[in-house]
Amino acid sequence: MADGKPGQGASIATLIIVCLVFFIDIANIGMANIALPTIQQKLGYDDGSLQWILTSYSLTFGGFLMAGGRLGDIFGHENILIFGMTLFNIATLACGLANDKIGLVVARAFQGLAAAFTIPAAQSLVALSFDDPDTRVKAFGAWGAAGSSGFVFGPIIGGLFTSLVSWEWIFWLSLIVEGALEIAALGLYFTQNLPNPTHSESDKENKWSTLPVRLDIFGTLVSVSSLILLVYGLTTGNINGWDTPDVIATLATAGCLLVIFVFLEVKVSQDPILPGYMFEDRVRVLGCAAAALTYAVWQGSNYLLTLQLQSFGFSPLSTALRFLPLGITACAVNVIIPLLLKPVGSRNLLLGSWLLCAVGIILLCRMQSGDDYWRLCLPGMILYIAGVGTVYFVGNVTVVATANGALQGTVSGVYNMFLNVGGAVLGVAVLTVITDSVTSNKGGKESSDAVLEGYRAGYYGAIGMSAIGLLLAVFFPSKKDSVPEKPKEDSPTGSPVKSQ
């Protein structure tokens, strides 16, 4: 591929491909979520281990997101995108062929790892493909719409194929679409000029020698290991008891690794994966905390609600269709909230959003049967997703806006890492522990009242997280302190060229 700037046709084609890749990555979360009860029956998961189908994806995605972004800076975003798509297709094939519990979880973990490569690379290509600021804004609008569409249609597609064919087809469909996209991406790769920041000759020569330092390999591996052991300890403790030796050892090891990670990042790493400047500003600290909480509420509540609706007797497809208003609300939030940010202010929006989350989930707590969908579940979903969507938007804008142009990519990557780790650990893992513990103490799965009390306890946990978010929002700076009047632009780095 020759050096130079991409033509308009190549830029538009690049945008279409990366948006569809983003759609598939987001849709995969919803497709797998809606198929969980069916997969549980076919492969024999117990209630404690079932969450790992979702958590394994989120942990590897969130844990390696920063590393994936840095690999794009070093080797070229287009190269990492192709590599990530190839890995995603291999992992998706393994998911479809999986015939045991461990195999599916491992394959899902590699899917998440692949997404950690494709998402930063794809988003960088969107930013680099369009020089005109207005066109770039529209391009990112298309990017956001692709993610929202994946959120809306993922559960519906998953429910449709799970109900009419089999759960394996949610992965076969992903493989077919992603495979076609990779062929199209390879066509662009070899025939067009794809955008990439210019690297000096010394950078190109030294990228392999400096790779361990720039990737902070030890920091990345220690952090991911700590998170995996933490979630495993929480899950195992809920099943086997908290005083068993393996649970105590696992949680203690996770805590030690977390301490080691902090030490590495502060004292040892020359280029830490979690930069210190993320903690030098109140907006970034509060924004990252809000990110972890908002994804915890979203993923945890969605996980519980999916299982609860199907326990009421709804089929996977019927359950997915009942989630449609939730996705439509999320899309509407992306249109409305940007108009309210300046006149209302970021702090006021956050305060109102966390209140919406709490009120919405309180309505979910009151559900007794499937007959309560229209009266309680539907308004509850609309309220809590409106709150979650607003917190996500405000946090993303304010966190990224506080960094100068040279740091926006790194800050955005850290923010997304907090999102996904919060969803995997605080959301799915912790709320599952709460739900299963209460169900067991109230009489077990054989008692419908115990099951209902378990779900209610899980929702109470999400309400507690919303309350913490509300408290943190009180300390959030005003709009003048946290949102600049004009967004900071990246400084030019030269003509985009193909990385060597």
Coordinates of C-alpha atoms in Angstrom, one line a residue:
M1 CA 0.0 0.0 0.0
A2 CA 1.5 3.3 -1.1
D3 CA 2.1 6.2 1.3
G4 CA -0.2 9.2 1.2
K5 CA -3.6 10.4 2.4
P6 CA -6.6 8.3 1.8
G7 CA -9.1 9.5 -0.9
Q8 CA -12.7 10.3 -0.1
G9 CA -13.9 7.0 -1.3
A10 CA -11.3 5.1 0.8
S11 CA -12.3 7.2 3.9
I12 CA -16.0 6.4 3.5
A13 CA -15.3 2.7 2.9
T14 CA -13.0 2.7 6.0
L15 CA -15.8 4.3 8.0
I16 CA -18.4 1.8 6.9
I17 CA -16.1 -1.2 7.6
V18 CA -15.0 -0.1 11.1
C19 CA -18.6 0.9 12.1
L20 CA -19.8 -2.6 11.1
V21 CA -16.9 -4.1 13.1
F22 CA -18.0 -2.0 16.1
F23 CA -21.6 -3.1 15.6
I24 CA -20.6 -6.8 15.6
D25 CA -18.5 -6.4 18.8
I26 CA -21.3 -4.7 20.7
A27 CA -24.0 -7.0 19.3
N28 CA -22.0 -10.0 20.5
I29 CA -22.6 -9.0 24.1
G30 CA -26.3 -8.9 23.7
M31 CA -26.5 -12.0 21.6
A32 CA -24.7 -14.0 24.2
N33 CA -26.6 -12.5 27.0
I34 CA -30.0 -13.4 25.6
A35 CA -28.9 -17.0 24.9
L36 CA -27.6 -17.7 28.4
P37 CA -30.5 -19.8 29.7
T38 CA -30.4 -22.0 26.6
I39 CA -26.6 -22.4 26.8
Q40 CA -26.9 -23.3 30.5
Q41 CA -29.3 -26.1 29.6
K42 CA -27.2 -27.4 26.7
L43 CA -23.8 -27.3 28.3
G44 CA -24.7 -27.8 31.9
Y45 CA -23.5 -24.5 33.5
D46 CA -24.5 -23.9 37.1
D47 CA -25.9 -20.5 38.1
G48 CA -22.5 -19.4 39.5
S49 CA -20.4 -20.3 36.5
L50 CA -22.9 -19.1 33.9
Q51 CA -21.8 -15.5 34.3
W52 CA -18.3 -16.4 33.0
I53 CA -19.7 -16.5 29.4
L54 CA -20.1 -12.7 29.7
T55 CA -17.4 -11.9 32.3
S56 CA -14.5 -13.7 30.4
Y57 CA -15.3 -11.4 27.4
S58 CA -15.4 -8.2 29.5
L59 CA -12.3 -9.0 31.5
T60 CA -10.0 -9.6 28.5
F61 CA -11.5 -6.7 26.6
G62 CA -11.2 -4.2 29.5
G63 CA -7.8 -5.6 30.6
F64 CA -6.1 -5.4 27.2
L65 CA -7.8 -2.3 25.8
M66 CA -4.9 0.0 26.6
A67 CA -2.4 -2.4 25.2
G68 CA -4.4 -2.8 22.0
G69 CA -4.4 1.0 21.6
R70 CA -0.7 1.3 22.1
L71 CA 0.0 -1.6 19.6
G72 CA -1.9 0.5 17.0
D73 CA 0.4 3.5 17.7
I74 CA 3.5 1.3 17.3
F75 CA 2.6 -1.0 14.4
G76 CA -0.1 1.0 12.6
H77 CA -3.8 1.0 13.3
E78 CA -4.7 -0.7 10.1
N79 CA -2.3 -3.6 10.8
I80 CA -3.7 -4.1 14.3
L81 CA -7.3 -3.9 13.0
I82 CA -6.6 -6.7 10.5
F83 CA -4.9 -8.8 13.2
G84 CA -7.8 -8.2 15.7
M85 CA -10.4 -9.2 13.1
T86 CA -8.5 -12.4 12.3
L87 CA -8.3 -13.3 16.0
F88 CA -11.9 -12.5 16.5
N89 CA -13.0 -14.8 13.6
I90 CA -10.8 -17.6 15.0
A91 CA -12.3 -17.2 18.5
T92 CA -15.8 -17.0 17.1
L93 CA -15.3 -20.2 15.2
A94 CA -14.2 -21.8 18.5
C95 CA -17.3 -20.5 20.3
G96 CA -19.5 -22.1 17.7
L97 CA -17.7 -25.4 18.0
A98 CA -17.5 -25.4 21.8
N99 CA -19.2 -28.5 23.3
D100 CA -18.1 -28.0 26.9
K101 CA -18.3 -25.3 29.5
I102 CA -14.6 -24.4 29.7
G103 CA -14.1 -24.3 26.0
L104 CA -16.8 -21.7 25.5
V105 CA -15.5 -19.5 28.3
V106 CA -11.9 -19.6 26.9
A107 CA -13.2 -18.9 23.4
R108 CA -15.2 -15.9 24.7
A109 CA -12.1 -14.6 26.5
F110 CA -10.2 -14.6 23.2
Q111 CA -13.2 -12.8 21.5
G112 CA -12.8 -10.1 24.2
L113 CA -9.0 -10.0 23.6
A114 CA -9.7 -9.5 19.9
A115 CA -12.1 -6.7 20.6
A116 CA -9.4 -5.0 22.6
F117 CA -7.4 -4.8 19.4
T118 CA -10.1 -3.9 17.0
I119 CA -12.0 -1.2 18.9
P120 CA -9.1 1.2 19.5
A121 CA -7.7 0.6 16.0
A122 CA -11.1 1.2 14.4
Q123 CA -11.8 4.3 16.4
S124 CA -8.4 5.7 15.6
L125 CA -9.0 5.1 11.9
V126 CA -12.3 7.0 12.1
A127 CA -10.4 10.0 13.6
L128 CA -7.6 9.9 11.1
S129 CA -9.7 9.4 8.0
F130 CA -11.4 12.8 8.0
D131 CA -9.4 16.1 8.3
D132 CA -12.4 18.4 8.3
P133 CA -13.7 18.8 11.9
D134 CA -17.4 18.9 10.8
T135 CA -17.0 15.8 8.8
R136 CA -15.1 14.1 11.6
V137 CA -18.0 14.9 14.0
K138 CA -20.5 13.3 11.6
A139 CA -18.2 10.3 11.3
F140 CA -18.1 9.8 15.0
G141 CA -21.9 10.2 15.0
A142 CA -22.0 7.2 12.7
W143 CA -19.6 5.4 15.0
G144 CA -21.9 6.0 18.0
A145 CA -25.0 5.0 16.0
A146 CA -23.3 1.7 15.1
G147 CA -22.7 0.9 18.8
S148 CA -26.2 1.9 19.8
S149 CA -27.6 -0.3 16.9
G150 CA -25.6 -3.2 18.1
F151 CA -26.9 -2.7 21.5
V152 CA -30.5 -2.7 20.2
F153 CA -30.4 -5.5 17.7
G154 CA -27.9 -7.8 19.3
P155 CA -30.4 -9.3 21.8
I156 CA -33.1 -9.5 19.1
I157 CA -30.8 -11.3 16.7
G158 CA -29.6 -13.6 19.5
G159 CA -33.1 -14.4 20.6
L160 CA -34.2 -15.0 17.0
F161 CA -31.5 -17.5 16.2
T162 CA -31.5 -19.1 19.6
S163 CA -35.3 -19.7 19.4
L164 CA -35.5 -20.7 15.7
V165 CA -32.2 -22.5 15.1
S166 CA -29.7 -23.0 17.9
W167 CA -27.5 -21.0 20.2
E168 CA -24.4 -21.8 18.1
W169 CA -25.9 -19.7 15.3
I170 CA -25.3 -16.5 17.1
F171 CA -21.6 -17.2 16.6
W172 CA -21.9 -18.6 13.1
L173 CA -23.7 -15.3 12.0
S174 CA -20.9 -13.2 13.6
L175 CA -18.3 -15.3 11.9
I176 CA -20.0 -14.8 8.5
V177 CA -20.4 -11.1 8.8
E178 CA -16.9 -10.4 10.4
G179 CA -15.3 -12.7 7.8
A180 CA -16.8 -10.7 5.0
L181 CA -15.7 -7.4 6.6
E182 CA -12.2 -8.7 6.9
I183 CA -12.1 -9.5 3.2
A184 CA -13.3 -6.0 2.5
A185 CA -10.7 -4.5 4.9
L186 CA -7.9 -6.5 3.2
G187 CA -9.1 -5.2 -0.1
L188 CA -8.7 -1.6 1.2
Y189 CA -5.4 -2.5 2.8
F190 CA -3.8 -3.6 -0.4
T191 CA -5.4 -1.2 -2.8
Q192 CA -5.9 2.1 -0.9
N193 CA -4.0 4.5 1.3
L194 CA -5.3 4.0 4.8
P195 CA -4.6 6.8 7.4
N196 CA -1.9 6.4 10.0
P197 CA 0.2 8.9 12.0
T198 CA 3.7 9.5 10.7
H199 CA 6.4 7.8 12.6
S200 CA 10.1 8.8 12.3
E201 CA 12.6 6.4 10.9
S202 CA 14.1 5.9 14.4
D203 CA 10.7 5.0 15.7
K204 CA 10.2 2.4 13.0
E205 CA 13.6 0.9 13.7
N206 CA 13.2 0.9 17.5
K207 CA 9.6 -0.2 17.9
W208 CA 10.5 -3.9 18.6
S209 CA 13.3 -3.0 21.0
T210 CA 11.0 -0.6 23.0
L211 CA 7.9 -2.8 22.8
P212 CA 8.1 -4.3 26.3
V213 CA 8.4 -0.8 27.8
R214 CA 5.8 0.9 25.8
L215 CA 3.3 -1.9 26.3
D216 CA 4.0 -2.2 30.1
I217 CA 3.7 -5.9 29.7
F218 CA 4.2 -6.8 33.3
G219 CA 1.7 -4.2 34.5
T220 CA -0.9 -5.4 32.0
L221 CA -0.5 -9.1 32.9
V222 CA -0.5 -8.4 36.6
S223 CA -3.7 -6.3 36.4
V224 CA -5.6 -8.8 34.2
S225 CA -4.5 -11.7 36.5
S226 CA -5.7 -9.8 39.6
L227 CA -9.1 -9.2 38.0
I228 CA -9.5 -12.8 36.8
L229 CA -8.7 -14.2 40.3
L230 CA -10.9 -11.6 42.0
V231 CA -13.9 -12.6 39.9
Y232 CA -13.1 -16.3 40.2
G233 CA -12.9 -15.9 44.0
L234 CA -16.2 -14.1 44.2
T235 CA -17.9 -16.7 42.1
T236 CA -16.3 -19.8 43.8
G237 CA -17.0 -18.3 47.3
N238 CA -20.6 -17.9 46.5
I239 CA -20.8 -21.6 45.5
N240 CA -18.4 -23.4 47.9
G241 CA -18.5 -21.0 50.9
W242 CA -16.3 -18.1 51.8
D243 CA -14.3 -19.9 54.5
T244 CA -12.9 -22.6 52.1
P245 CA -9.1 -22.6 51.6
D246 CA -9.2 -22.2 47.8
V247 CA -11.5 -19.2 48.0
I248 CA -9.4 -17.5 50.7
A249 CA -6.2 -18.2 48.8
T250 CA -7.7 -16.9 45.5
L251 CA -9.0 -13.7 47.0
A252 CA -5.7 -13.1 48.9
T253 CA -3.7 -13.7 45.8
A254 CA -5.9 -11.2 43.8
G255 CA -5.4 -8.6 46.5
C256 CA -1.6 -9.1 46.5
L257 CA -1.5 -8.8 42.7
L258 CA -3.5 -5.6 42.9
V259 CA -1.0 -4.2 45.4
I260 CA 1.9 -5.3 43.1
F261 CA 0.2 -3.7 40.1
V262 CA -0.1 -0.3 41.9
F263 CA 3.6 -0.6 42.9
L264 CA 4.6 -1.4 39.4
E265 CA 2.6 1.5 37.9
V266 CA 3.9 4.1 40.5
K267 CA 7.5 3.0 41.1
V268 CA 8.7 0.7 38.4
S269 CA 7.0 1.1 35.0
Q270 CA 8.7 3.5 32.6
D271 CA 5.5 3.9 30.6
P272 CA 2.7 2.7 32.9
I273 CA -0.4 1.2 31.3
L274 CA -2.4 3.3 33.9
P275 CA -0.7 6.7 33.8
G276 CA -0.3 8.7 36.9
Y277 CA -1.8 11.8 35.4
M278 CA -5.2 10.0 35.4
F279 CA -5.3 10.6 39.2
E280 CA -4.0 14.2 39.2
D281 CA -7.3 15.7 38.2
R282 CA -10.6 15.6 40.0
V283 CA -12.6 15.3 36.8
R284 CA -10.7 12.3 35.5
V285 CA -10.9 10.5 38.9
L286 CA -14.6 11.1 39.3
G287 CA -15.3 10.4 35.6
C288 CA -13.5 7.0 35.8
A289 CA -15.3 6.1 39.0
A290 CA -18.6 7.0 37.4
A291 CA -17.6 4.9 34.3
A292 CA -17.1 1.8 36.5
L293 CA -20.3 2.3 38.3
T294 CA -22.5 3.1 35.3
Y295 CA -21.4 -0.1 33.4
A296 CA -21.8 -2.1 36.7
V297 CA -25.4 -0.9 36.9
W298 CA -26.0 -1.4 33.2
Q299 CA -24.4 -4.9 32.7
G300 CA -25.4 -6.2 36.1
S301 CA -29.1 -5.1 35.8
N302 CA -29.4 -6.4 32.2
Y303 CA -27.9 -9.7 33.2
L304 CA -30.4 -10.2 36.1
L305 CA -33.3 -8.9 34.1
T306 CA -32.6 -11.3 31.2
L307 CA -32.6 -14.3 33.5
Q308 CA -35.6 -13.1 35.4
L309 CA -37.8 -12.5 32.4
Q310 CA -37.0 -15.9 31.0
S311 CA -37.7 -17.4 34.5
F312 CA -41.2 -15.9 34.1
G313 CA -41.7 -18.0 31.0
F314 CA -40.7 -15.7 28.2
S315 CA -38.7 -17.3 25.3
P316 CA -35.3 -15.9 24.4
L317 CA -36.8 -14.0 21.4
S318 CA -39.7 -12.7 23.4
T319 CA -37.3 -11.5 26.1
A320 CA -35.1 -9.8 23.5
L321 CA -38.1 -8.0 22.0
R322 CA -38.9 -6.7 25.5
F323 CA -35.4 -5.2 25.7
L324 CA -36.1 -3.2 22.5
P325 CA -37.4 0.0 24.3
L326 CA -34.2 -0.1 26.3
G327 CA -32.0 0.2 23.2
I328 CA -34.3 2.8 21.6
T329 CA -34.0 4.9 24.8
A330 CA -30.2 4.7 24.6
C331 CA -30.2 6.0 21.0
A332 CA -32.5 8.9 22.0
V333 CA -30.2 9.8 24.9
N334 CA -27.3 10.1 22.4
V335 CA -29.3 12.7 20.5
I336 CA -30.9 14.7 23.4
I337 CA -28.1 14.9 26.0
P338 CA -25.6 16.8 23.9
L339 CA -28.2 19.6 23.6
L340 CA -28.6 19.7 27.4
L341 CA -25.0 19.6 28.4
K342 CA -24.2 23.3 28.3
P343 CA -27.5 24.8 29.5
V344 CA -28.0 22.3 32.3
G345 CA -24.4 21.5 33.3
S346 CA -22.5 18.3 33.7
R347 CA -23.0 18.1 37.5
N348 CA -26.8 18.6 37.3
L349 CA -27.1 16.0 34.6
L350 CA -25.1 13.5 36.6
L351 CA -27.2 14.1 39.7
G352 CA -30.5 13.7 37.7
S353 CA -29.1 10.6 35.9
W354 CA -28.2 8.7 39.0
L355 CA -31.6 9.4 40.4
L356 CA -33.2 8.1 37.3
C357 CA -31.1 4.9 37.6
A358 CA -32.2 4.4 41.2
V359 CA -35.9 5.0 40.6
G360 CA -35.9 2.8 37.5
I361 CA -34.3 -0.2 39.3
I362 CA -36.7 0.3 42.3
L363 CA -39.5 -0.4 39.8
L364 CA -37.7 -3.6 38.8
C365 CA -37.6 -4.7 42.4
R366 CA -41.3 -4.6 42.6
M367 CA -41.9 -7.2 39.8
Q368 CA -43.7 -10.3 40.8
S369 CA -44.4 -12.0 37.5
G370 CA -44.4 -11.5 33.7
D371 CA -47.7 -9.6 34.0
D372 CA -45.7 -6.7 35.6
Y373 CA -43.8 -6.0 32.4
W374 CA -45.9 -3.1 31.1
R375 CA -46.6 -1.6 34.6
L376 CA -43.2 -1.9 36.2
C377 CA -40.5 -3.4 34.0
L378 CA -40.9 -1.2 30.9
P379 CA -40.9 2.1 32.7
G380 CA -38.1 0.9 35.0
M381 CA -35.9 -0.1 32.0
I382 CA -36.5 3.3 30.3
L383 CA -35.6 5.2 33.4
Y384 CA -32.5 3.4 34.3
I385 CA -31.1 3.2 30.8
A386 CA -31.7 6.9 30.4
G387 CA -29.7 7.5 33.5
V388 CA -26.9 5.1 32.5
G389 CA -26.7 6.6 29.0
T390 CA -26.5 10.1 30.3
V391 CA -23.8 9.3 32.9
Y392 CA -21.8 7.5 30.1
F393 CA -22.0 10.5 27.8
V394 CA -21.2 13.1 30.4
G395 CA -18.4 11.1 31.8
N396 CA -16.9 10.4 28.4
V397 CA -17.1 14.1 27.3
T398 CA -15.7 15.6 30.5
V399 CA -12.9 13.0 31.0
V400 CA -11.6 13.3 27.4
A401 CA -12.1 17.1 27.3
T402 CA -9.7 17.6 30.3
A403 CA -6.8 16.1 28.4
N404 CA -4.7 17.9 25.8
G405 CA -4.7 16.7 22.2
A406 CA -1.7 14.4 22.6
L407 CA -3.2 12.6 25.5
Q408 CA -6.9 12.2 24.4
G409 CA -6.4 8.7 23.0
T410 CA -4.7 7.4 26.2
V411 CA -7.3 9.0 28.5
S412 CA -10.1 7.6 26.4
G413 CA -8.6 4.1 26.5
V414 CA -8.3 4.3 30.3
Y415 CA -11.9 5.5 30.6
N416 CA -13.1 2.6 28.5
M417 CA -11.1 0.2 30.6
F418 CA -12.9 1.4 33.7
L419 CA -16.2 0.9 31.9
N420 CA -15.6 -2.7 31.0
V421 CA -13.8 -3.8 34.2
G422 CA -16.6 -2.1 36.3
G423 CA -19.2 -4.0 34.3
A424 CA -17.4 -7.4 34.7
V425 CA -16.4 -7.2 38.4
L426 CA -18.8 -4.7 40.1
G427 CA -21.8 -5.5 37.8
V428 CA -22.1 -9.1 36.7
A429 CA -19.8 -10.8 39.3
V430 CA -20.8 -8.9 42.5
L431 CA -24.5 -8.7 41.7
T432 CA -24.5 -12.4 40.9
V433 CA -22.9 -13.2 44.2
I434 CA -25.6 -11.1 46.0
T435 CA -28.4 -12.7 44.0
D436 CA -27.3 -16.3 44.5
S437 CA -26.5 -15.9 48.2
V438 CA -29.9 -14.5 49.0
T439 CA -31.6 -17.2 46.9
S440 CA -29.7 -19.9 48.7
N441 CA -30.4 -18.5 52.2
K442 CA -34.1 -18.1 51.4
G443 CA -34.7 -21.7 50.3
G444 CA -32.9 -22.3 47.1
K445 CA -33.9 -22.4 43.4
E446 CA -36.8 -24.8 44.2
S447 CA -38.6 -21.9 45.9
S448 CA -40.1 -19.3 43.5
D449 CA -40.2 -16.9 46.4
A450 CA -36.5 -17.4 47.1
V451 CA -35.7 -16.8 43.5
L452 CA -37.7 -13.6 43.5
E453 CA -36.0 -12.4 46.7
G454 CA -32.6 -13.2 45.1
Y455 CA -33.3 -11.0 42.1
R456 CA -34.6 -8.3 44.3
A457 CA -31.4 -8.3 46.4
G458 CA -29.3 -8.1 43.2
Y459 CA -31.3 -5.0 42.1
Y460 CA -30.8 -3.5 45.6
G461 CA -27.1 -3.9 45.0
A462 CA -27.5 -1.9 41.7
I463 CA -29.5 0.7 43.6
G464 CA -26.6 1.0 46.1
M465 CA -24.2 1.6 43.3
S466 CA -26.4 4.3 41.9
A467 CA -26.4 5.9 45.4
I468 CA -22.6 5.9 45.4
G469 CA -22.7 7.5 41.9
L470 CA -25.1 10.2 43.2
L471 CA -22.7 11.0 46.0
L472 CA -19.7 11.3 43.7
A473 CA -21.7 13.5 41.4
V474 CA -22.0 16.1 44.2
F475 CA -18.3 16.6 44.0
F476 CA -18.2 16.8 40.2
P477 CA -17.0 20.3 39.0
S478 CA -19.4 22.7 37.4
K479 CA -19.7 22.7 33.6
K480 CA -17.3 25.6 33.3
D481 CA -14.6 23.7 35.2
S482 CA -15.1 20.4 33.4
V483 CA -16.2 21.1 29.9
P484 CA -14.2 23.5 27.8
E485 CA -16.2 25.8 25.5
K486 CA -14.2 24.5 22.5
P487 CA -13.0 20.9 22.3
K488 CA -9.3 20.5 22.2
E489 CA -8.0 19.3 18.8
D490 CA -5.2 16.9 18.3
S491 CA -2.0 18.6 17.1
P492 CA -1.1 17.6 13.5
T493 CA 1.4 14.9 13.3
G494 CA 2.1 15.0 9.6
S495 CA 0.7 13.3 6.6
P496 CA -0.7 9.8 7.3
V497 CA 1.5 7.0 6.0
K498 CA 1.4 3.3 6.0
S499 CA 3.4 2.0 9.0
Q500 CA 6.4 -0.1 8.1

